[in-house]
PDB file of C-alpha atoms in Angstrom:
ATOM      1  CA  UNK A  29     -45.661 -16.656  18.536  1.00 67.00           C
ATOM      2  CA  UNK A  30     -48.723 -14.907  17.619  1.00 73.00           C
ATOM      3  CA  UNK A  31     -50.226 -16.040  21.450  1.00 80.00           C
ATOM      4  CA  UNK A  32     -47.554 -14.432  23.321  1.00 85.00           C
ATOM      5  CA  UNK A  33     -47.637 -11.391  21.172  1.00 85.00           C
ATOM      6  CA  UNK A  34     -49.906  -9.796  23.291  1.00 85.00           C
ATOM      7  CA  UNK A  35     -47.780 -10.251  26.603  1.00 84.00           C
ATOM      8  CA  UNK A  36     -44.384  -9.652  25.179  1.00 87.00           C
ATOM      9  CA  UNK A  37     -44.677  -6.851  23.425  1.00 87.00           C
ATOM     10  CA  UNK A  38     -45.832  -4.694  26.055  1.00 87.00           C
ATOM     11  CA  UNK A  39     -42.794  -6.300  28.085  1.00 87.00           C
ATOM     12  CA  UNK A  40     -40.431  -5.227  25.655  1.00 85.00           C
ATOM     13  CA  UNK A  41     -41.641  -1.495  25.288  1.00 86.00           C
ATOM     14  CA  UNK A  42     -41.867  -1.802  28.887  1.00 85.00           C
ATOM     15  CA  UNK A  43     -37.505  -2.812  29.317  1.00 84.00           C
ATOM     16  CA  UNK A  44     -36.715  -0.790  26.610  1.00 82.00           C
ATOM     17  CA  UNK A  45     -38.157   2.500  28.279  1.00 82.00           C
ATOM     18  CA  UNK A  46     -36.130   1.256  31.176  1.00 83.00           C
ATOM     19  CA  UNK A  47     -32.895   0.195  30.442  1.00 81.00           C
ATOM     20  CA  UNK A  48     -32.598   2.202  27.468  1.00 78.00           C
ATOM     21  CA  UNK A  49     -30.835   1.574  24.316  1.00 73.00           C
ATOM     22  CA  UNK A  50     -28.165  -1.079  23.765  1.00 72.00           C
ATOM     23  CA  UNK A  51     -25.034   1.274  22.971  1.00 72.00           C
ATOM     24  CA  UNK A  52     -22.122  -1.022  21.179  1.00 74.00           C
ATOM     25  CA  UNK A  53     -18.468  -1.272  22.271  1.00 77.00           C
ATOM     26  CA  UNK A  54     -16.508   1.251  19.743  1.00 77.00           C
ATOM     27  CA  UNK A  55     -12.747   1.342  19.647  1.00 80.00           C
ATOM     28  CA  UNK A  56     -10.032   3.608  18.179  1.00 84.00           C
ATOM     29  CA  UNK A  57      -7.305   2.334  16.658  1.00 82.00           C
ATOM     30  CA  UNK A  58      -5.165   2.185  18.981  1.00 82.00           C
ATOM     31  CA  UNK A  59      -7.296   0.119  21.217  1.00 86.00           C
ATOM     32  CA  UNK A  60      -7.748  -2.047  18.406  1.00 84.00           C
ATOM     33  CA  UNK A  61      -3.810  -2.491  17.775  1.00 81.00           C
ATOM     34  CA  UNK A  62      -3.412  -3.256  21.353  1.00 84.00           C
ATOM     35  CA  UNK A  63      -6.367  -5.787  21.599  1.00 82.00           C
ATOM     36  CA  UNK A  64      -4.263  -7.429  18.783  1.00 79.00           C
ATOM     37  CA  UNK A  65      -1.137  -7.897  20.214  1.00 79.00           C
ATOM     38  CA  UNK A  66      -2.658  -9.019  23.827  1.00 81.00           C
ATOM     39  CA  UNK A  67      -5.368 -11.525  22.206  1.00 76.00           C
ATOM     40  CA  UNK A  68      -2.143 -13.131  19.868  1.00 74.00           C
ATOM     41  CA  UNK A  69      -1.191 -16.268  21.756  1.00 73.00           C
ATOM     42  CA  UNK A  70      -5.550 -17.310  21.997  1.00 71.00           C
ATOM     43  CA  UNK A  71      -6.210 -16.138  18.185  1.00 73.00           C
ATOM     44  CA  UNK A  72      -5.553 -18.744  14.769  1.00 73.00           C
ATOM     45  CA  UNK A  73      -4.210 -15.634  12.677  1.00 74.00           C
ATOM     46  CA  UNK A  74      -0.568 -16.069  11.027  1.00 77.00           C
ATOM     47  CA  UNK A  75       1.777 -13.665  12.676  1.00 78.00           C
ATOM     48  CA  UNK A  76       2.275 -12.368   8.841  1.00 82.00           C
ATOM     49  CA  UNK A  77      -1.143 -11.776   8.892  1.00 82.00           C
ATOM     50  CA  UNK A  78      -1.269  -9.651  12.341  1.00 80.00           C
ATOM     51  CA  UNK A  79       1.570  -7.756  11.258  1.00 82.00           C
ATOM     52  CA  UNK A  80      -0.100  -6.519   8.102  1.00 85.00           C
ATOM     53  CA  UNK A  81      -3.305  -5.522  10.074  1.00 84.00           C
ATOM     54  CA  UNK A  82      -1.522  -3.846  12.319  1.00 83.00           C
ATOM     55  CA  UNK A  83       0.358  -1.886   9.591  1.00 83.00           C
ATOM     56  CA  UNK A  84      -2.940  -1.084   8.209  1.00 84.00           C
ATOM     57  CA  UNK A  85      -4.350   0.296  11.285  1.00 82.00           C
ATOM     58  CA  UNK A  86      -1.180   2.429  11.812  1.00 81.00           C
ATOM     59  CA  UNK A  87      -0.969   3.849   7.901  1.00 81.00           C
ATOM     60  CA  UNK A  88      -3.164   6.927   8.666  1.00 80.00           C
ATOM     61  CA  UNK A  89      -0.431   8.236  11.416  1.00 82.00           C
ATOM     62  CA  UNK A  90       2.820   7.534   9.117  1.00 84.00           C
ATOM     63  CA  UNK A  91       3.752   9.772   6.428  1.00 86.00           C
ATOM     64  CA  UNK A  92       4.952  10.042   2.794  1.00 83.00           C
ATOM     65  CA  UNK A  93       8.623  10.296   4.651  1.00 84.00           C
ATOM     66  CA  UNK A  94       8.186   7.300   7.004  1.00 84.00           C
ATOM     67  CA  UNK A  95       7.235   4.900   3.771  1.00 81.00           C
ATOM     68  CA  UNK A  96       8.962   5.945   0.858  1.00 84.00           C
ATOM     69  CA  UNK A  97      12.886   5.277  -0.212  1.00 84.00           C
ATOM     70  CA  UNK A  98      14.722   8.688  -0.001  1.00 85.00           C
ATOM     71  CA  UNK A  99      16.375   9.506  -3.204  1.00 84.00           C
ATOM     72  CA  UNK A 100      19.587   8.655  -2.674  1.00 86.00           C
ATOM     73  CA  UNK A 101      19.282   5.141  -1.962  1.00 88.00           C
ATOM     74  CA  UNK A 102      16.612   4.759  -5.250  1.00 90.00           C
ATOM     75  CA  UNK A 103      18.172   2.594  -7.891  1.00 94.00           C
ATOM     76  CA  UNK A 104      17.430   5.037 -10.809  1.00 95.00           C
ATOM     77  CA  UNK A 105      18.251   4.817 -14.559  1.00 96.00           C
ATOM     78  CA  UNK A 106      18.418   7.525 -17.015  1.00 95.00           C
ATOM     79  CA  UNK A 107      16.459   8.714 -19.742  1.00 93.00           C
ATOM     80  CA  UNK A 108      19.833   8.398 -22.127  1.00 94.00           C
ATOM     81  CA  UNK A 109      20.230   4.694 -21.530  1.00 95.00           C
ATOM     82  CA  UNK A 110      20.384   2.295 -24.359  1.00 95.00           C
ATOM     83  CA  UNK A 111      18.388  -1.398 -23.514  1.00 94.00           C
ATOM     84  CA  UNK A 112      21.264  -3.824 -24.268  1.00 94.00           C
ATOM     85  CA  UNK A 113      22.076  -6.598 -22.368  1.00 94.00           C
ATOM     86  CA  UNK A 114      24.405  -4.946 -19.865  1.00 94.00           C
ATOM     87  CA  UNK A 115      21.952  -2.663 -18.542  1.00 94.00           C
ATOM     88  CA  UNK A 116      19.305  -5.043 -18.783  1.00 94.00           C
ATOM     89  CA  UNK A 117      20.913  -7.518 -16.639  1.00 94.00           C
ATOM     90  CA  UNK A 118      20.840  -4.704 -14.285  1.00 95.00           C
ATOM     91  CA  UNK A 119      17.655  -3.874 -14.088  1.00 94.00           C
ATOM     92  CA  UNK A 120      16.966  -7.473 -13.517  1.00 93.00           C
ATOM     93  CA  UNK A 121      19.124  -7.885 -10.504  1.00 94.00           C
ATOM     94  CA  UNK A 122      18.099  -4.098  -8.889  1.00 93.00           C
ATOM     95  CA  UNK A 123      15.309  -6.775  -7.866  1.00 92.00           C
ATOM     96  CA  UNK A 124      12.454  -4.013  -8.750  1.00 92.00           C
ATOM     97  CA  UNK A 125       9.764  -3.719 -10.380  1.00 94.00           C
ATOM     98  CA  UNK A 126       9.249   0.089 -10.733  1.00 94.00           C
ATOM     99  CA  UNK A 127      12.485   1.799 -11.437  1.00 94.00           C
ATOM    100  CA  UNK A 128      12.634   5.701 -11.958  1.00 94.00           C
ATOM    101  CA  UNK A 129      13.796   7.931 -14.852  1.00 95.00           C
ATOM    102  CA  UNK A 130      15.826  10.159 -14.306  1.00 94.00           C
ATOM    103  CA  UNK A 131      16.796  13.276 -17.172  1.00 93.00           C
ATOM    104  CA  UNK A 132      20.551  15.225 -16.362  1.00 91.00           C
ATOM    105  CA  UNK A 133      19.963  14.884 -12.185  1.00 92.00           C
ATOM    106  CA  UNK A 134      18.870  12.284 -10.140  1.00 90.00           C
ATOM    107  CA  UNK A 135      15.900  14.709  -8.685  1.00 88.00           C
ATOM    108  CA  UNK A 136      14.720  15.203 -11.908  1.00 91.00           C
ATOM    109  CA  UNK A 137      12.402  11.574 -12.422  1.00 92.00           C
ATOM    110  CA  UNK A 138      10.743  12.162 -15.214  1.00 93.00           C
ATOM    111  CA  UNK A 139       9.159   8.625 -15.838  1.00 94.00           C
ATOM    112  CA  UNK A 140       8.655   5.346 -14.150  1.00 94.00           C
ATOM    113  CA  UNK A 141       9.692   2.108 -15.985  1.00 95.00           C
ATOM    114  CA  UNK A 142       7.745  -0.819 -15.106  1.00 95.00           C
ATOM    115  CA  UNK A 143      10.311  -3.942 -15.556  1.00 95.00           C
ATOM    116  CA  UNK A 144       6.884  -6.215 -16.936  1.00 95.00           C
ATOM    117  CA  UNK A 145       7.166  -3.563 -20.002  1.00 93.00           C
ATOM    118  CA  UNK A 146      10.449  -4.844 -20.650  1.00 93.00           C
ATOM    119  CA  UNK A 147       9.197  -8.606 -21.518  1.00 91.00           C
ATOM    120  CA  UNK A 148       9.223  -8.348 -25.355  1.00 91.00           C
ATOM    121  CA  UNK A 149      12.113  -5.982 -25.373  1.00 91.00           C
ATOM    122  CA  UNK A 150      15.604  -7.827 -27.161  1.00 92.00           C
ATOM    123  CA  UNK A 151      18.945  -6.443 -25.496  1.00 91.00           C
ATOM    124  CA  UNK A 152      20.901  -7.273 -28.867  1.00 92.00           C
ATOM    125  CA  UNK A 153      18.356  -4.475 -30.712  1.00 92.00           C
ATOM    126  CA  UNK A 154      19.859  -2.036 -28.255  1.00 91.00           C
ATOM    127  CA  UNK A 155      16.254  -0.166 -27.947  1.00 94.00           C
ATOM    128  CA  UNK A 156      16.556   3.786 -26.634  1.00 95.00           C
ATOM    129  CA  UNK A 157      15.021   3.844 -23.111  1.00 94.00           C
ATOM    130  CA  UNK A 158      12.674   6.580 -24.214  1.00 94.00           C
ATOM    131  CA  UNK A 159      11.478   4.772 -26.512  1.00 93.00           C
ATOM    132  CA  UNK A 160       9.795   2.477 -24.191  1.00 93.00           C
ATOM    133  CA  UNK A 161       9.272   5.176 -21.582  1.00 93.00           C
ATOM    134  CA  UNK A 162       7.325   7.324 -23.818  1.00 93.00           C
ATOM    135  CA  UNK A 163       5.097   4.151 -25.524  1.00 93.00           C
ATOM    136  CA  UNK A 164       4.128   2.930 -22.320  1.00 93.00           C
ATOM    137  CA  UNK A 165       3.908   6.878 -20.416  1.00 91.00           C
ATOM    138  CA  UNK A 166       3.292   5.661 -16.816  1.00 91.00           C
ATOM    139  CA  UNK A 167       2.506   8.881 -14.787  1.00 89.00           C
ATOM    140  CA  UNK A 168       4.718   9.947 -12.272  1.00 90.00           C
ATOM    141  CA  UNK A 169       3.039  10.906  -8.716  1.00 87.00           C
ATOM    142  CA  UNK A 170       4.767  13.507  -6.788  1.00 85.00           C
ATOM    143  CA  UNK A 171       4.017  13.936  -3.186  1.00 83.00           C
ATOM    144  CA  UNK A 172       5.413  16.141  -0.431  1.00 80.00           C
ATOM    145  CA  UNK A 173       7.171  14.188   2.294  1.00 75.00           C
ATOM    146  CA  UNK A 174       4.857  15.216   4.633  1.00 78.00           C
ATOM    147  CA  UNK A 175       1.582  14.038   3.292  1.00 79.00           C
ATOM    148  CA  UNK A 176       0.283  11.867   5.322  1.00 73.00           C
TER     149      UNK A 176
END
């Protein structure tokens, strides 16, 4: 190495000078997403796995609306319920895992119940929901549906 130093080196300066700087390929997302779905049938990743990539690529166009579950179609519970085994059951089969808290309207979501805190809770003690609501206090995030 240290005999050709001499030779190359001046070589290299020399092609540099010349053919300039190597610029690399950049892509936007877009071009990304649709290098993706063309290179699918010659790549080895799991269609679940292109999916979510793809999903992540397209996140920063989509908004709060696009994502979320309107209101209306939100299995809720309110802040007056009393944990016994009826209502437990249904919090069980809502299939969930955060459920909100509503007080006197359904817009009003005061707190989010997190079905894991409800693991050493007995339904035959009939424990007030704000009971657990306000031990735990998991913060409610409120967005508008255009945030992005």
């Amino acid at each position: 190495m240290l005999v050709t130093f001499p030779l190359s080196y001046p070589i290299s300066k020399l092609l540099d000078s010349i053919l300039g700087q190597e610029i690399g390929t950049v892509y936007n997302r877009e071009k990304l997403v649709e290098m993706l779905k063309v290179t699918e049938p010659y790549n080895d990743l799991v269609r679940e796995e292109l999916n979510m990539i793809q999903g992540a690529l397209e996140l920063r166009t989509k908004t709060v609306e696009d994502v979320m579950t309107p209101l209306q179609n939100c299995f809720m519970i309110s802040s007056d319920a009393i944990l016994d085994f009826n209502t437990m059951s249904e919090i069980m089969e809502s299939g969930f895992t955060r459920i909100p808290v509503f007080e006197e309207e359904r817009s009003n979501i005061m707190d989010i119940l997190y079905v894991k805190d409800l693991a050493f809770v007995d339904p035959d003690d009939c424990t007030p929901l704000k009971t657990i609501t306000k031990f735990y206090n998991h913060p409610v995030h409120v967005v508008f549906h255009d945030t992005k």
